[in-house]
Short mmCIF file of C-alpha atoms in Angstrom, two decimals:
data_model
loop_
_atom_site.label_atom_id
_atom_site.label_comp_id
_atom_site.label_asym_id
_atom_site.label_seq_id
_atom_site.Cartn_x
_atom_site.Cartn_y
_atom_site.Cartn_z
CA MET A 87 -0.58 22.20 -9.93
CA ILE A 88 -1.94 18.77 -10.85
CA TYR A 89 0.00 16.74 -13.45
CA THR A 90 -1.51 13.80 -15.34
CA LEU A 91 0.16 10.63 -16.58
CA GLU A 92 -1.77 8.20 -18.76
CA ASN A 93 -1.28 5.02 -20.75
CA GLU A 94 -3.48 2.17 -21.97
CA CYS A 95 -3.87 0.81 -18.40
CA LEU A 96 -3.73 3.66 -15.89
CA ARG A 97 -4.49 7.32 -15.41
CA VAL A 98 -2.42 8.87 -12.61
CA GLN A 99 -2.51 12.39 -11.19
CA VAL A 100 0.24 14.02 -9.10
CA ASN A 101 0.08 17.23 -7.08
CA SER A 102 3.13 19.48 -7.36
CA ARG A 103 2.76 20.21 -3.63
CA GLY A 104 4.83 17.49 -2.05
CA GLY A 105 4.83 15.54 -5.30
CA GLU A 106 1.86 13.74 -3.76
CA LEU A 107 -0.03 11.11 -5.72
CA TRP A 108 -3.54 12.47 -6.17
CA SER A 109 -5.32 9.74 -8.11
CA VAL A 110 -4.64 6.26 -9.50
CA GLN A 111 -7.42 5.05 -11.79
CA THR A 112 -7.86 2.19 -14.21
CA GLY A 113 -9.40 2.69 -17.64
CA ASP A 114 -12.94 2.16 -16.36
CA GLY A 115 -12.54 5.06 -13.92
CA SER A 116 -12.13 2.90 -10.79
CA GLU A 117 -10.15 4.81 -8.15
CA TYR A 118 -7.55 2.85 -6.17
CA LEU A 119 -5.95 5.68 -4.20
CA TRP A 120 -7.43 7.01 -0.96
CA GLN A 121 -8.98 10.40 -1.72
CA GLY A 122 -8.15 12.21 1.49
CA ASP A 123 -11.35 12.50 3.52
CA PRO A 124 -10.29 14.75 6.47
CA ALA A 125 -12.74 12.91 8.75
CA TYR A 126 -10.16 10.09 8.72
CA TRP A 127 -6.94 11.39 7.15
CA GLY A 128 -6.74 14.42 4.90
CA ASP A 129 -3.64 13.35 2.98
CA ARG A 130 -3.42 10.81 0.16
CA ALA A 131 0.15 9.68 -0.48
CA LEU A 132 2.86 11.65 1.29
CA ASN A 133 6.52 11.54 0.27
CA LEU A 134 8.95 11.45 3.19
CA PHE A 135 12.33 13.24 3.22
CA PRO A 136 14.75 13.90 4.86
CA TYR A 137 13.37 12.16 7.96
CA ILE A 138 10.72 9.49 8.40
CA ALA A 139 8.08 9.84 11.11
CA ARG A 140 8.83 11.51 14.44
CA LEU A 141 11.85 13.15 16.01
CA THR A 142 11.93 13.20 19.81
CA GLN A 143 10.73 16.68 20.81
CA GLY A 144 10.79 17.48 17.08
CA LYS A 145 14.57 17.94 17.32
CA TYR A 146 17.88 16.39 16.29
CA THR A 147 21.52 17.38 16.59
CA LEU A 148 24.32 17.57 14.03
CA ASP A 149 27.88 18.75 14.58
CA GLY A 150 26.91 19.99 18.03
CA LYS A 151 23.99 22.14 16.82
CA THR A 152 20.29 21.47 17.42
CA TYR A 153 17.73 21.65 14.62
CA GLU A 154 13.94 21.33 14.54
CA MET A 155 11.98 19.52 11.83
CA PRO A 156 8.32 18.43 11.55
CA ILE A 157 7.10 14.85 11.30
CA HIS A 158 8.11 13.18 8.01
CA GLY A 159 10.39 16.07 7.04
CA PHE A 160 9.54 18.93 4.69
CA VAL A 161 9.10 17.58 1.16
CA ASN A 162 5.42 16.88 1.77
CA SER A 163 4.77 20.59 2.44
CA SER A 164 7.07 21.92 -0.32
CA GLU A 165 6.20 22.99 -3.84
CA LEU A 166 8.16 20.81 -6.29
CA GLN A 167 9.16 22.01 -9.75
CA ALA A 168 8.58 19.96 -12.89
CA GLU A 169 11.83 19.17 -14.68
CA GLU A 170 10.22 16.82 -17.19
CA HIS A 171 6.63 15.89 -18.06
CA SER A 172 5.44 13.53 -20.77
CA PRO A 173 2.36 11.26 -20.97
CA ALA A 174 4.15 8.43 -19.14
CA ARG A 175 6.84 10.19 -17.08
CA LEU A 176 7.04 13.05 -14.59
CA VAL A 177 10.21 14.34 -12.92
CA LEU A 178 9.76 16.74 -9.99
CA LYS A 179 12.59 18.49 -8.19
CA LEU A 180 13.25 20.24 -4.89
CA THR A 181 16.48 22.14 -4.30
CA ASP A 182 17.64 23.30 -0.90
CA SER A 183 16.74 26.84 0.13
CA GLU A 184 17.25 29.16 3.05
CA GLU A 185 14.03 27.76 4.51
CA THR A 186 15.09 24.10 4.21
CA ARG A 187 18.60 24.82 5.53
CA GLU A 188 17.10 26.14 8.76
CA MET A 189 15.70 22.65 9.34
CA TYR A 190 18.30 20.60 7.48
CA PRO A 191 21.69 22.29 6.91
CA PHE A 192 22.70 20.71 3.62
CA HIS A 193 22.89 21.69 -0.04
CA PHE A 194 21.00 19.01 -1.98
CA VAL A 195 18.71 18.22 -4.87
CA TYR A 196 15.78 15.85 -4.29
CA TRP A 197 14.05 14.31 -7.32
CA LEU A 198 10.78 12.45 -7.38
CA ILE A 199 10.25 10.47 -10.58
CA TYR A 200 6.96 8.84 -11.59
CA GLU A 201 6.90 6.55 -14.61
CA LEU A 202 4.01 4.49 -15.98
CA LYS A 203 4.89 1.01 -17.25
CA LYS A 204 1.71 -0.79 -18.35
CA ASN A 205 -0.30 -1.42 -15.14
CA ALA A 206 2.55 -0.35 -12.85
CA LEU A 207 3.63 3.04 -11.52
CA GLU A 208 7.36 3.11 -10.83
CA ILE A 209 8.51 5.68 -8.29
CA THR A 210 12.10 6.79 -7.82
CA PHE A 211 13.48 8.86 -4.98
CA ALA A 212 16.80 10.41 -5.97
CA VAL A 213 19.01 12.62 -3.79
CA GLU A 214 22.20 14.41 -4.79
CA ASN A 215 24.54 15.67 -2.10
CA ASN A 216 25.84 19.05 -3.27
CA ASP A 217 27.38 19.80 0.11
CA SER A 218 30.99 19.54 1.18
CA ARG A 219 30.20 16.97 3.88
CA ARG A 220 28.35 13.70 4.25
CA MET A 221 24.52 13.85 4.31
CA TYR A 222 22.25 11.74 6.51
CA PHE A 223 18.61 11.18 5.61
CA GLY A 224 15.72 8.82 5.04
CA VAL A 225 13.30 8.45 2.13
CA GLY A 226 9.91 6.82 2.09
CA GLY A 227 6.43 6.63 0.67
CA HIS A 228 3.13 6.93 2.53
CA PRO A 229 0.40 6.06 -0.01
CA GLY A 230 -3.12 5.24 1.13
CA PHE A 231 -5.25 2.78 -0.81
CA ALA A 232 -9.04 2.50 -0.75
CA VAL A 233 -10.40 -0.48 1.17
CA PRO A 234 -12.62 -2.00 -0.03
CA LEU A 235 -11.54 -1.80 -3.67
CA GLU A 236 -14.89 -3.12 -4.88
CA LYS A 237 -18.53 -2.52 -3.99
CA GLY A 238 -20.14 -5.15 -1.80
CA LEU A 239 -16.97 -6.00 0.11
CA ALA A 240 -15.91 -4.92 3.59
CA PHE A 241 -12.58 -3.84 5.09
CA GLU A 242 -12.33 -7.15 6.94
CA ASP A 243 -12.62 -9.08 3.66
CA TYR A 244 -9.11 -7.92 2.76
CA CYS A 245 -5.62 -9.00 3.71
CA LEU A 246 -2.01 -8.18 2.99
CA ARG A 247 -0.35 -11.11 1.26
CA PHE A 248 3.46 -11.07 1.44
CA ASP A 249 5.63 -12.56 -1.28
CA ALA A 250 7.56 -15.01 0.89
CA ASP A 251 6.82 -17.57 3.60
CA LYS A 252 8.59 -15.59 6.28
CA ASN A 253 7.42 -14.07 9.54
CA PRO A 254 8.75 -10.50 9.66
CA VAL A 255 9.93 -8.67 12.76
CA ARG A 256 7.61 -6.01 14.15
CA VAL A 257 9.66 -3.03 15.29
CA GLY A 258 8.84 -2.12 18.88
CA PHE A 259 7.19 1.27 19.34
CA SER A 260 6.17 3.24 22.39
CA GLU A 261 2.59 4.49 22.81
CA ASP A 262 3.71 7.84 21.40
CA CYS A 263 5.26 6.19 18.32
CA PHE A 264 8.99 6.16 19.03
CA VAL A 265 11.31 3.17 18.67
CA ASN A 266 11.65 1.43 22.04
CA GLY A 267 13.68 -1.69 21.22
CA ALA A 268 10.89 -4.14 22.06
CA ASP A 269 10.94 -5.91 18.68
CA SER A 270 8.90 -9.08 18.25
CA GLU A 271 8.03 -11.66 15.62
CA LEU A 272 4.83 -10.99 13.66
CA VAL A 273 3.26 -14.36 12.96
CA LEU A 274 1.51 -14.39 9.59
CA LYS A 275 -1.40 -16.64 8.69
CA ASP A 276 -0.21 -19.51 6.47
CA GLY A 277 3.25 -17.97 6.62
CA ARG A 278 2.49 -14.92 4.48
CA VAL A 279 -0.99 -13.45 5.13
CA LEU A 280 -1.95 -10.57 7.44
CA PRO A 281 -5.78 -10.29 7.68
CA LEU A 282 -7.04 -6.72 8.02
CA THR A 283 -9.11 -5.46 10.93
CA HIS A 284 -9.66 -1.88 12.04
CA SER A 285 -8.56 -2.68 15.60
CA MET A 286 -5.10 -3.79 14.48
CA PHE A 287 -4.18 -0.08 14.30
CA ASP A 288 -5.36 0.85 17.80
CA GLN A 289 -1.68 1.08 18.77
CA ASP A 290 -0.97 3.15 15.65
CA ALA A 291 1.33 1.98 12.85
CA ILE A 292 2.68 -1.53 12.42
CA VAL A 293 6.30 -1.20 11.27
CA LEU A 294 8.16 -4.25 9.96
CA ARG A 295 11.73 -5.21 9.19
CA ASP A 296 13.22 -8.41 7.75
CA MET A 297 10.04 -8.74 5.71
CA ALA A 298 9.32 -9.88 2.16
CA LYS A 299 10.09 -7.15 -0.40
CA ALA A 300 6.61 -7.08 -1.94
CA VAL A 301 3.07 -7.24 -0.56
CA THR A 302 -0.39 -7.37 -2.16
CA LEU A 303 -3.60 -5.83 -0.84
CA CYS A 304 -6.30 -8.27 -1.95
CA SER A 305 -9.46 -10.19 -1.08
CA GLU A 306 -10.48 -13.75 -1.90
CA LYS A 307 -13.98 -12.34 -2.48
CA GLY A 308 -12.86 -9.83 -5.10
CA SER A 309 -10.76 -9.51 -8.24
CA ARG A 310 -9.01 -6.16 -7.75
CA SER A 311 -5.70 -5.80 -5.93
CA VAL A 312 -2.78 -3.46 -5.31
CA ARG A 313 0.77 -4.79 -5.16
CA VAL A 314 3.57 -2.72 -3.63
CA GLU A 315 7.18 -3.70 -4.40
CA TYR A 316 10.04 -2.12 -2.44
CA PRO A 317 13.27 -4.07 -3.14
CA GLN A 318 15.61 -1.42 -1.68
CA MET A 319 13.64 -0.54 1.44
CA ASP A 320 14.55 -1.98 4.84
CA TYR A 321 11.25 -1.20 6.59
CA LEU A 322 7.53 -1.26 5.85
CA GLY A 323 4.88 0.76 7.67
CA ILE A 324 1.21 -0.31 7.66
CA TRP A 325 -1.32 2.17 9.01
CA HIS A 326 -4.69 3.79 9.16
CA MET A 327 -5.98 6.33 11.65
CA PRO A 328 -6.24 4.57 15.04
CA PHE A 329 -9.60 3.95 16.72
CA THR A 330 -11.58 4.53 13.52
CA ASP A 331 -13.32 2.50 10.82
CA ALA A 332 -11.22 4.29 8.18
CA PRO A 333 -11.87 2.87 4.66
CA TYR A 334 -8.23 2.84 3.57
CA ILE A 335 -4.84 1.39 4.42
CA CYS A 336 -1.41 2.94 3.98
CA ILE A 337 1.38 0.68 2.75
CA GLU A 338 4.55 2.64 3.45
CA PRO A 339 8.02 1.60 2.19
CA TRP A 340 10.67 3.24 4.40
CA SER A 341 14.45 3.36 4.22
CA SER A 342 14.85 4.22 7.93
CA LEU A 343 13.13 4.54 11.29
CA PRO A 344 11.98 7.39 13.55
CA SER A 345 13.81 8.45 16.68
CA ARG A 346 14.29 6.23 19.68
CA LYS A 347 12.10 6.90 22.69
CA ASP A 348 13.42 9.83 24.78
CA VAL A 349 16.52 10.18 22.55
CA ILE A 350 17.25 13.36 20.61
CA GLU A 351 19.14 11.70 17.79
CA ASP A 352 22.51 12.80 16.49
CA LEU A 353 21.84 12.49 12.77
CA ALA A 354 25.40 11.36 12.07
CA LYS A 355 25.04 8.49 14.55
CA GLN A 356 21.56 7.13 13.79
CA GLU A 357 22.51 3.75 12.33
CA ASN A 358 19.55 3.19 10.00
CA LEU A 359 19.83 6.50 8.10
CA ILE A 360 21.30 6.69 4.60
CA SER A 361 24.81 8.14 4.67
CA LEU A 362 25.66 9.86 1.37
CA PRO A 363 29.17 11.20 0.73
CA ALA A 364 29.69 14.69 -0.67
CA GLY A 365 29.09 14.94 -4.40
CA GLU A 366 27.34 11.57 -4.71
CA ARG A 367 23.82 10.58 -5.78
CA TYR A 368 21.43 8.10 -4.17
CA GLU A 369 18.46 6.40 -5.84
CA ASN A 370 15.73 4.15 -4.48
CA ARG A 371 13.01 2.67 -6.73
CA TRP A 372 9.72 1.09 -5.75
CA ARG A 373 6.52 0.21 -7.60
CA ILE A 374 2.76 0.19 -7.27
CA VAL A 375 1.10 -2.44 -9.47
CA ILE A 376 -2.66 -2.22 -10.08
CA ASN A 377 -4.67 -5.33 -10.93
#
């Protein structure tokens, strides 16, 4: 089912499958969200839970038992139920089931909350641990944005402009996209600008830590932009399909990282995961601002 949110600035659509953003338009009908061309990438804006990116061999261990889970977890392939829907607010919910417990042996409730505030879409990930033991997980967003945002401009006319004069750290990844410990400084132009080129993704995603907590997709040749704010996220993924001229870019706020290279992670020991005690609730808010 497709839900619609609308105010004087934006019209947003959300698919109940995965709670995936389906459309983000301004009042003149201009579309800012990538529309999922399967020739490049068939998705639009995945939500990631309870694990972000890849597990080595698709497996992890917990309390001495081995479990299997697909890339980015299972929310993105689950049907979420609407708990609340008004013109400016949508609350979707996923509760654990026999199917989820085969992959992730916890009793939980996961909420995905979308709220329009003028020209901004605020997104909240909320997780409640209804189990008798501590839960370990990650949450993240994987939205794709159209590039260029305006006719007459090219992909290479755009950049990502970070909010602070600070070179972030690029997390080291192996060729098959696992953490390998080879972190390095990412030197930004003028201290805060990352110019876009298609070839920058030939080694797949660029994942950052110790970065500014907001970034803007923009062009000096145009007037439209997308700002992503992620004050509670420790990592930021930047991606489009490698070795293509894909006309989009994903700006992905992450709370945690994928598995280490050749390590089947013990979920209770992976240091960057969220650790939520029994009976407690976790929330993480981030925003997409359209200009």
